[in-house]
Tab-separated table of C-alpha atoms in Angstrom:
chain	number	residue	atom	x	y	z
A	186	MET	CA	121.709	5.719	1.696
A	187	LYS	CA	120.891	2.339	3.214
A	188	LYS	CA	117.673	3.725	4.722
A	189	ARG	CA	116.587	5.116	1.329
A	190	PHE	CA	117.254	1.763	-0.275
A	191	VAL	CA	115.121	-0.029	2.320
A	192	ILE	CA	112.257	2.420	1.793
A	193	PHE	CA	112.542	2.087	-1.989
A	194	ALA	CA	112.593	-1.704	-1.720
A	195	ALA	CA	109.499	-1.658	0.491
A	196	ILE	CA	107.608	0.606	-1.927
A	197	PHE	CA	108.637	-1.562	-4.863
A	198	PHE	CA	107.437	-4.676	-3.024
A	199	VAL	CA	104.026	-3.126	-2.355
A	200	PHE	CA	103.597	-2.122	-5.999
A	201	ALA	CA	104.758	-5.548	-7.177
A	202	VAL	CA	102.284	-7.332	-4.905
A	203	ASN	CA	99.450	-5.051	-6.044
A	204	ALA	CA	100.321	-5.571	-9.684
A	205	LEU	CA	100.455	-9.323	-9.190
A	206	ALA	CA	97.090	-9.288	-7.416
A	207	GLN	CA	95.517	-7.213	-10.164
A	208	GLY	CA	96.957	-9.461	-12.850
A	209	ALA	CA	95.642	-12.519	-11.049
A	210	GLU	CA	92.002	-11.402	-11.114
A	211	PRO	CA	89.939	-14.124	-12.774
A	212	LEU	CA	87.795	-11.703	-14.829
A	213	LYS	CA	88.864	-8.593	-16.739
A	214	LEU	CA	86.395	-6.224	-18.418
A	215	VAL	CA	87.348	-5.985	-22.099
A	216	GLN	CA	84.194	-4.797	-23.898
A	217	THR	CA	80.767	-3.253	-23.324
A	218	PHE	CA	77.721	-3.750	-25.537
A	219	LYS	CA	75.583	-0.608	-25.341
A	220	LEU	CA	71.805	-0.994	-25.550
A	221	PRO	CA	69.117	1.461	-26.715
A	222	GLY	CA	67.521	3.686	-24.086
A	223	ALA	CA	64.170	1.959	-24.602
A	224	VAL	CA	65.514	-1.261	-23.100
A	225	LYS	CA	64.529	-1.093	-19.441
A	226	GLY	CA	63.924	-3.545	-16.631
A	227	HIS	CA	65.542	-6.812	-15.631
A	228	PHE	CA	67.200	-9.359	-17.885
A	229	ASP	CA	66.701	-13.087	-17.498
A	230	HIS	CA	68.840	-15.469	-19.572
A	231	PHE	CA	71.472	-15.572	-22.328
A	232	GLU	CA	72.035	-18.027	-25.163
A	233	VAL	CA	74.964	-18.290	-27.581
A	234	ASP	CA	75.271	-19.355	-31.210
A	235	LEU	CA	79.013	-19.848	-31.617
A	236	ASP	CA	79.093	-20.614	-35.335
A	237	GLY	CA	76.830	-17.676	-36.122
A	238	ASN	CA	78.660	-15.325	-33.705
A	239	ARG	CA	75.399	-14.417	-31.985
A	240	LEU	CA	74.450	-13.679	-28.401
A	241	PHE	CA	70.762	-13.791	-27.453
A	242	ALA	CA	69.520	-11.759	-24.472
A	243	THR	CA	66.080	-11.415	-22.882
A	244	PRO	CA	65.155	-8.068	-21.298
A	245	GLU	CA	61.892	-9.113	-19.649
A	246	ASP	CA	59.966	-5.846	-20.017
A	247	TYR	CA	61.059	-5.098	-23.586
A	248	LYS	CA	58.702	-7.700	-25.092
A	249	ALA	CA	61.486	-8.949	-27.346
A	250	ALA	CA	64.660	-11.001	-27.454
A	251	LEU	CA	67.809	-9.191	-28.533
A	252	VAL	CA	70.419	-10.605	-30.906
A	253	PHE	CA	73.986	-9.276	-30.747
A	254	ASP	CA	77.057	-9.849	-32.867
A	255	LEU	CA	79.431	-11.601	-30.464
A	256	LYS	CA	82.536	-9.948	-31.885
A	257	THR	CA	81.432	-6.362	-32.443
A	258	GLY	CA	78.732	-6.096	-29.796
A	259	ASN	CA	76.357	-4.567	-32.328
A	260	LEU	CA	72.638	-5.211	-31.932
A	261	ILE	CA	71.804	-7.003	-35.188
A	262	HIS	CA	68.170	-7.994	-34.645
A	263	THR	CA	65.227	-7.646	-32.313
A	264	ILE	CA	62.886	-10.650	-32.126
A	265	SER	CA	59.595	-8.970	-31.249
A	266	GLY	CA	56.175	-10.311	-30.333
A	267	ILE	CA	57.218	-11.927	-27.053
A	268	GLY	CA	55.128	-10.787	-24.079
A	269	ARG	CA	57.716	-11.540	-21.381
A	270	PRO	CA	60.830	-13.321	-22.644
A	271	HIS	CA	62.711	-15.503	-20.195
A	272	ALA	CA	64.912	-18.309	-21.510
A	273	VAL	CA	66.353	-18.993	-24.959
A	274	LEU	CA	67.566	-22.176	-26.637
A	275	PHE	CA	69.230	-22.288	-30.062
A	276	ARG	CA	69.321	-25.584	-31.961
A	277	LYS	CA	72.036	-25.336	-34.566
A	278	ASP	CA	71.181	-28.666	-36.218
A	279	ILE	CA	67.719	-27.522	-37.310
A	280	ASN	CA	68.350	-23.761	-37.112
A	281	ARG	CA	65.590	-22.996	-34.629
A	282	ILE	CA	65.340	-20.523	-31.742
A	283	TYR	CA	63.103	-21.368	-28.771
A	284	VAL	CA	61.993	-18.636	-26.345
A	285	THR	CA	59.827	-19.077	-23.255
A	286	ASP	CA	57.150	-16.386	-22.976
A	287	GLY	CA	55.890	-15.853	-19.433
A	288	ASP	CA	52.928	-13.709	-20.480
A	289	ALA	CA	51.532	-15.961	-23.192
A	290	GLY	CA	52.502	-19.118	-21.319
A	291	ASP	CA	54.198	-20.829	-24.220
A	292	VAL	CA	57.425	-21.682	-25.980
A	293	LYS	CA	57.749	-19.670	-29.173
A	294	ILE	CA	59.739	-21.218	-32.022
A	295	PHE	CA	61.523	-18.931	-34.501
A	296	ASP	CA	63.486	-19.516	-37.688
A	297	GLY	CA	67.181	-19.175	-36.908
A	298	THR	CA	67.923	-17.157	-40.044
A	299	THR	CA	64.879	-14.998	-40.737
A	300	TYR	CA	63.687	-14.854	-37.086
A	301	ALA	CA	60.141	-15.468	-38.334
A	302	LEU	CA	57.737	-17.041	-35.834
A	303	LEU	CA	57.118	-20.615	-36.975
A	304	SER	CA	54.906	-22.003	-34.214
A	305	SER	CA	54.375	-22.090	-30.476
A	306	VAL	CA	53.840	-24.757	-27.838
A	307	LYS	CA	51.126	-23.842	-25.342
A	308	LEU	CA	51.982	-24.242	-21.664
A	309	LEU	CA	50.898	-22.171	-18.647
A	310	GLU	CA	51.670	-18.577	-17.759
A	311	ASP	CA	55.067	-17.838	-16.222
A	312	SER	CA	56.829	-20.216	-18.599
A	313	ASP	CA	60.350	-19.508	-17.467
A	314	SER	CA	63.537	-21.501	-16.848
A	315	ILE	CA	64.611	-24.338	-19.106
A	316	GLY	CA	66.821	-27.404	-19.185
A	317	TYR	CA	67.763	-29.124	-22.442
A	318	ASP	CA	68.562	-32.788	-23.044
A	319	PRO	CA	70.618	-33.008	-26.270
A	320	ALA	CA	70.177	-36.794	-26.408
A	321	THR	CA	66.381	-36.725	-26.672
A	322	LYS	CA	66.070	-33.121	-27.907
A	323	TYR	CA	63.579	-32.569	-25.109
A	324	LEU	CA	63.243	-29.158	-23.475
A	325	TYR	CA	62.169	-29.030	-19.824
A	326	VAL	CA	60.260	-25.855	-18.928
A	327	ASP	CA	58.999	-24.702	-15.541
A	328	ASN	CA	55.625	-22.949	-15.768
A	329	GLY	CA	52.397	-22.294	-13.891
A	330	GLY	CA	52.350	-21.832	-10.128
A	331	GLY	CA	51.578	-18.538	-8.434
A	332	ASP	CA	50.927	-16.604	-11.645
A	333	VAL	CA	47.969	-18.852	-12.435
A	334	HIS	CA	46.854	-18.991	-8.795
A	335	GLN	CA	47.996	-22.562	-8.250
A	336	THR	CA	49.885	-24.007	-5.283
A	337	TYR	CA	51.745	-26.329	-7.648
A	338	SER	CA	53.888	-25.851	-10.746
A	339	MET	CA	54.474	-27.797	-13.921
A	340	LEU	CA	57.734	-29.095	-15.298
A	341	SER	CA	56.653	-29.508	-18.899
A	342	ILE	CA	58.489	-31.564	-21.498
A	343	VAL	CA	58.600	-30.166	-25.022
A	344	ASP	CA	59.819	-32.173	-28.009
A	345	THR	CA	61.822	-29.477	-29.823
A	346	THR	CA	62.021	-31.496	-33.037
A	347	ALA	CA	58.276	-32.032	-33.366
A	348	GLY	CA	57.432	-28.699	-31.743
A	349	LYS	CA	54.925	-30.348	-29.406
A	350	LYS	CA	54.403	-30.872	-25.689
A	351	VAL	CA	55.105	-34.408	-24.515
A	352	THR	CA	53.697	-34.219	-20.985
A	353	ASP	CA	53.522	-32.246	-17.739
A	354	ILE	CA	55.102	-33.284	-14.451
A	355	LYS	CA	53.220	-31.784	-11.514
A	356	ILE	CA	55.401	-30.489	-8.664
A	357	ASP	CA	54.063	-29.100	-5.385
A	358	GLY	CA	55.158	-25.483	-4.880
A	359	ASP	CA	54.209	-22.290	-6.711
A	360	THR	CA	57.727	-21.235	-7.825
A	361	LEU	CA	60.321	-23.352	-9.608
A	362	GLU	CA	63.646	-21.937	-10.741
A	363	ALA	CA	66.870	-23.193	-12.332
A	364	MET	CA	67.555	-26.836	-13.102
A	365	ALA	CA	70.451	-29.146	-13.974
A	366	LEU	CA	70.342	-32.335	-16.037
A	367	GLU	CA	72.595	-35.267	-15.188
A	368	LYS	CA	74.183	-36.853	-18.264
A	369	SER	CA	75.088	-40.184	-16.645
A	370	SER	CA	71.542	-40.845	-15.444
A	371	SER	CA	67.976	-39.790	-16.126
A	372	LYS	CA	67.867	-37.397	-13.170
A	373	ILE	CA	67.109	-33.700	-13.363
A	374	TYR	CA	67.580	-31.436	-10.337
A	375	VAL	CA	65.151	-28.533	-9.949
A	376	ASN	CA	65.267	-25.599	-7.544
A	377	ASN	CA	61.905	-25.505	-5.769
A	378	LYS	CA	62.133	-21.991	-4.343
A	379	ALA	CA	58.620	-22.083	-2.851
A	380	LYS	CA	59.434	-25.135	-0.735
A	381	GLY	CA	63.078	-24.318	-0.045
A	382	GLN	CA	64.269	-27.606	-1.514
A	383	VAL	CA	65.800	-29.305	-4.522
A	384	ASP	CA	63.404	-31.665	-6.284
A	385	VAL	CA	64.777	-34.647	-8.173
A	386	VAL	CA	62.856	-35.768	-11.253
A	387	ASP	CA	63.426	-38.951	-13.250
A	388	ARG	CA	63.343	-38.031	-16.935
A	389	GLU	CA	62.549	-41.570	-18.058
A	390	LYS	CA	59.815	-42.232	-15.513
A	391	GLN	CA	58.660	-38.606	-15.880
A	392	GLN	CA	57.980	-38.280	-12.186
A	393	LEU	CA	59.304	-36.748	-8.989
A	394	ILE	CA	61.485	-39.241	-7.100
A	395	ALA	CA	63.030	-37.217	-4.241
A	396	SER	CA	63.116	-33.843	-2.485
A	397	TRP	CA	66.153	-32.501	-0.626
A	398	PRO	CA	65.732	-29.650	1.895
A	399	VAL	CA	67.945	-26.577	1.502
A	400	THR	CA	68.520	-25.297	5.044
A	401	LEU	CA	71.871	-23.484	4.747
A	402	GLY	CA	70.447	-20.753	2.522
A	403	LYS	CA	67.146	-19.062	1.717
A	404	SER	CA	65.454	-18.415	-1.628
A	405	ASN	CA	67.273	-20.998	-3.773
A	406	VAL	CA	67.158	-19.784	-7.355
A	407	ALA	CA	70.336	-20.561	-9.322
A	408	MET	CA	72.155	-23.847	-9.818
A	409	GLY	CA	75.478	-25.242	-11.004
A	410	PHE	CA	76.573	-28.859	-11.295
A	411	ASP	CA	79.848	-30.752	-10.984
A	412	GLU	CA	78.657	-34.127	-12.180
A	413	ALA	CA	82.068	-35.816	-12.023
A	414	ASN	CA	82.329	-35.179	-8.280
A	415	HIS	CA	78.590	-35.433	-7.491
A	416	ARG	CA	78.388	-31.843	-6.283
A	417	LEU	CA	75.353	-29.643	-6.806
A	418	PHE	CA	75.774	-25.912	-6.192
A	419	VAL	CA	72.596	-24.162	-5.084
A	420	ALA	CA	72.771	-20.363	-5.014
A	421	CYS	CA	70.396	-18.562	-2.657
A	422	ARG	CA	69.394	-14.912	-2.797
A	423	ASN	CA	70.121	-14.331	0.892
A	424	GLY	CA	73.833	-14.576	0.064
A	425	GLN	CA	74.667	-18.257	0.436
A	426	LEU	CA	75.962	-20.856	-1.994
A	427	VAL	CA	75.019	-24.304	-0.733
A	428	VAL	CA	77.107	-27.326	-1.726
A	429	MET	CA	75.131	-30.589	-1.891
A	430	ASP	CA	76.105	-34.212	-2.474
A	431	THR	CA	73.932	-35.689	-5.240
A	432	GLN	CA	74.667	-39.237	-4.058
A	433	THR	CA	73.126	-38.606	-0.640
A	434	GLY	CA	71.044	-35.444	-1.105
A	435	LYS	CA	72.792	-33.937	1.915
A	436	GLU	CA	74.081	-30.395	2.348
A	437	LEU	CA	77.849	-30.340	2.847
A	438	SER	CA	78.644	-26.655	3.342
A	439	SER	CA	77.690	-23.112	2.407
A	440	LEU	CA	79.813	-20.310	0.973
A	441	PRO	CA	79.139	-16.555	1.234
A	442	ILE	CA	78.209	-14.808	-2.024
A	443	THR	CA	76.695	-11.473	-3.010
A	444	GLN	CA	72.985	-11.228	-2.224
A	445	GLY	CA	70.400	-11.235	-5.012
A	446	VAL	CA	72.076	-13.965	-7.053
A	447	ASP	CA	70.349	-14.956	-10.283
A	448	ASP	CA	72.922	-16.923	-12.278
A	449	LEU	CA	75.449	-19.584	-11.335
A	450	VAL	CA	77.757	-21.776	-13.365
A	451	TYR	CA	80.424	-24.356	-12.586
A	452	ASP	CA	83.225	-24.687	-15.141
A	453	SER	CA	84.702	-28.182	-14.930
A	454	ALA	CA	87.822	-27.279	-16.934
A	455	SER	CA	88.984	-24.529	-14.572
A	456	LYS	CA	87.151	-25.909	-11.512
A	457	ARG	CA	85.654	-22.488	-10.911
A	458	ILE	CA	82.222	-21.350	-9.803
A	459	TYR	CA	80.840	-18.011	-11.037
A	460	ALA	CA	77.919	-16.540	-9.075
A	461	ALA	CA	76.348	-13.343	-10.445
A	462	GLY	CA	74.565	-11.283	-7.771
A	463	ASP	CA	73.402	-7.693	-7.398
A	464	GLY	CA	76.378	-5.701	-8.599
A	465	SER	CA	79.189	-8.224	-8.497
A	466	VAL	CA	80.352	-11.692	-9.505
A	467	ASP	CA	81.826	-14.010	-6.877
A	468	VAL	CA	84.423	-16.402	-8.284
A	469	TYR	CA	85.294	-19.500	-6.285
A	470	GLU	CA	87.901	-22.133	-7.043
A	471	GLN	CA	87.275	-25.767	-6.173
A	472	THR	CA	90.457	-27.046	-4.532
A	473	ASP	CA	88.776	-30.418	-3.997
A	474	PRO	CA	85.105	-31.537	-3.898
A	475	ASN	CA	84.779	-30.447	-0.276
A	476	ASN	CA	86.841	-27.251	-0.264
A	477	TYR	CA	86.412	-23.945	-2.088
A	478	LYS	CA	88.486	-20.753	-2.148
A	479	LEU	CA	87.171	-17.294	-3.015
A	480	LEU	CA	89.334	-15.893	-5.811
A	481	ALA	CA	87.664	-12.529	-6.292
A	482	LYS	CA	84.534	-10.427	-6.089
A	483	ILE	CA	84.325	-8.604	-9.429
A	484	PRO	CA	82.127	-5.464	-9.604
A	485	THR	CA	79.614	-5.241	-12.456
A	486	GLY	CA	76.701	-2.813	-12.032
A	487	PRO	CA	73.386	-2.371	-10.194
A	488	LEU	CA	71.246	-5.521	-10.575
A	489	GLY	CA	73.835	-6.995	-12.932
A	490	ARG	CA	72.961	-10.569	-12.086
A	491	THR	CA	72.170	-12.178	-15.463
A	492	ALA	CA	75.292	-13.871	-16.791
A	493	ARG	CA	76.659	-16.479	-19.186
A	494	LEU	CA	80.052	-18.171	-19.301
A	495	VAL	CA	81.261	-19.104	-22.786
A	496	PRO	CA	84.408	-21.220	-22.293
A	497	GLU	CA	84.940	-21.597	-26.040
A	498	LEU	CA	85.485	-17.840	-26.305
A	499	ASN	CA	87.119	-17.403	-22.900
A	500	ARG	CA	84.423	-14.843	-22.129
A	501	TYR	CA	81.893	-14.160	-19.374
A	502	PHE	CA	78.887	-11.954	-20.209
A	503	VAL	CA	76.904	-9.944	-17.639
A	504	ALA	CA	73.733	-7.940	-18.374
A	505	VAL	CA	73.354	-4.716	-16.393
A	506	PRO	CA	69.863	-3.154	-16.545
A	507	GLN	CA	69.219	0.535	-17.172
A	508	HIS	CA	69.788	2.577	-14.016
A	509	GLY	CA	69.696	6.322	-13.497
A	510	THR	CA	70.904	7.998	-16.675
A	511	ASP	CA	72.898	4.970	-17.785
A	512	ASN	CA	71.455	2.762	-20.508
A	513	ALA	CA	71.389	-0.988	-20.131
A	514	ALA	CA	74.564	-2.753	-21.207
A	515	VAL	CA	76.146	-6.160	-21.591
A	516	LEU	CA	79.578	-6.315	-19.988
A	517	VAL	CA	82.108	-8.677	-21.571
A	518	PHE	CA	84.817	-10.074	-19.309
A	519	GLU	CA	87.883	-11.985	-20.394
A	520	VAL	CA	88.448	-15.073	-18.270
A	521	HIS	CA	91.958	-15.435	-16.803
């Protein structure tokens, strides 16, 4: 009898530990937005309109931006006429939608209610990633480079209120990627993938002021920022997340992540980092500015590396492109 009790207790302990581990996972799949079969190819960026309950997505080869109902997951509108959509910004105060078009080389501006094209701001081809300064209402757009046969790129400044380009900041290197704006200063950090470095631009001086080599990872594309602790997180496609000190420009450490990363975000409230790579999301917890603990590696789907954290909704969205007989989808995870 005693032996049976010991065996039962051991089995119960195993199940209890497993249940606790499962319950402790930081992300739980709660909903899936199904997309039409015609939506193929990679996705690039998401944008959210909280008051309007809308999620904007950009399937690059679909020549349109998609608008979903955040609650139901229904596709409510298709914003067509975009050659190669990349990034989206929604300005609630003036009800405008801004989409970078890599083919046309511009920023297209749409009415936030009717989705009618209002105007466009001409840049160079491969207009792609953006950074937005809510204080000045300026949009920073990387464009040009290899697609226009140049060895340098442009970080263009667009006045979103006037709908006009302010200026171009020339940066050596034919591929720029994600960027992060510092609120307490006029600095903006830009991933210079071509040069394997982070370039620091002064928004007031409108010029490059420093370049920091990224040596602990290769192909730096995504970026997160913990401004309070002066930590910049640079995600590299070879499977490394590099932690940098923005006060010194030095690399502090690197963390293993899934290869093929495309999106990264640091959530200051939970002190978590979410890195979306090819097929899974790596979730790290910041125990202190110099130490990080892997909480989980959450499976998503093939090439599911476009993501968006929405803390206000306690949700994390991941776009999974069409693969095999499965249509493209947006996976909705609840954040625990």
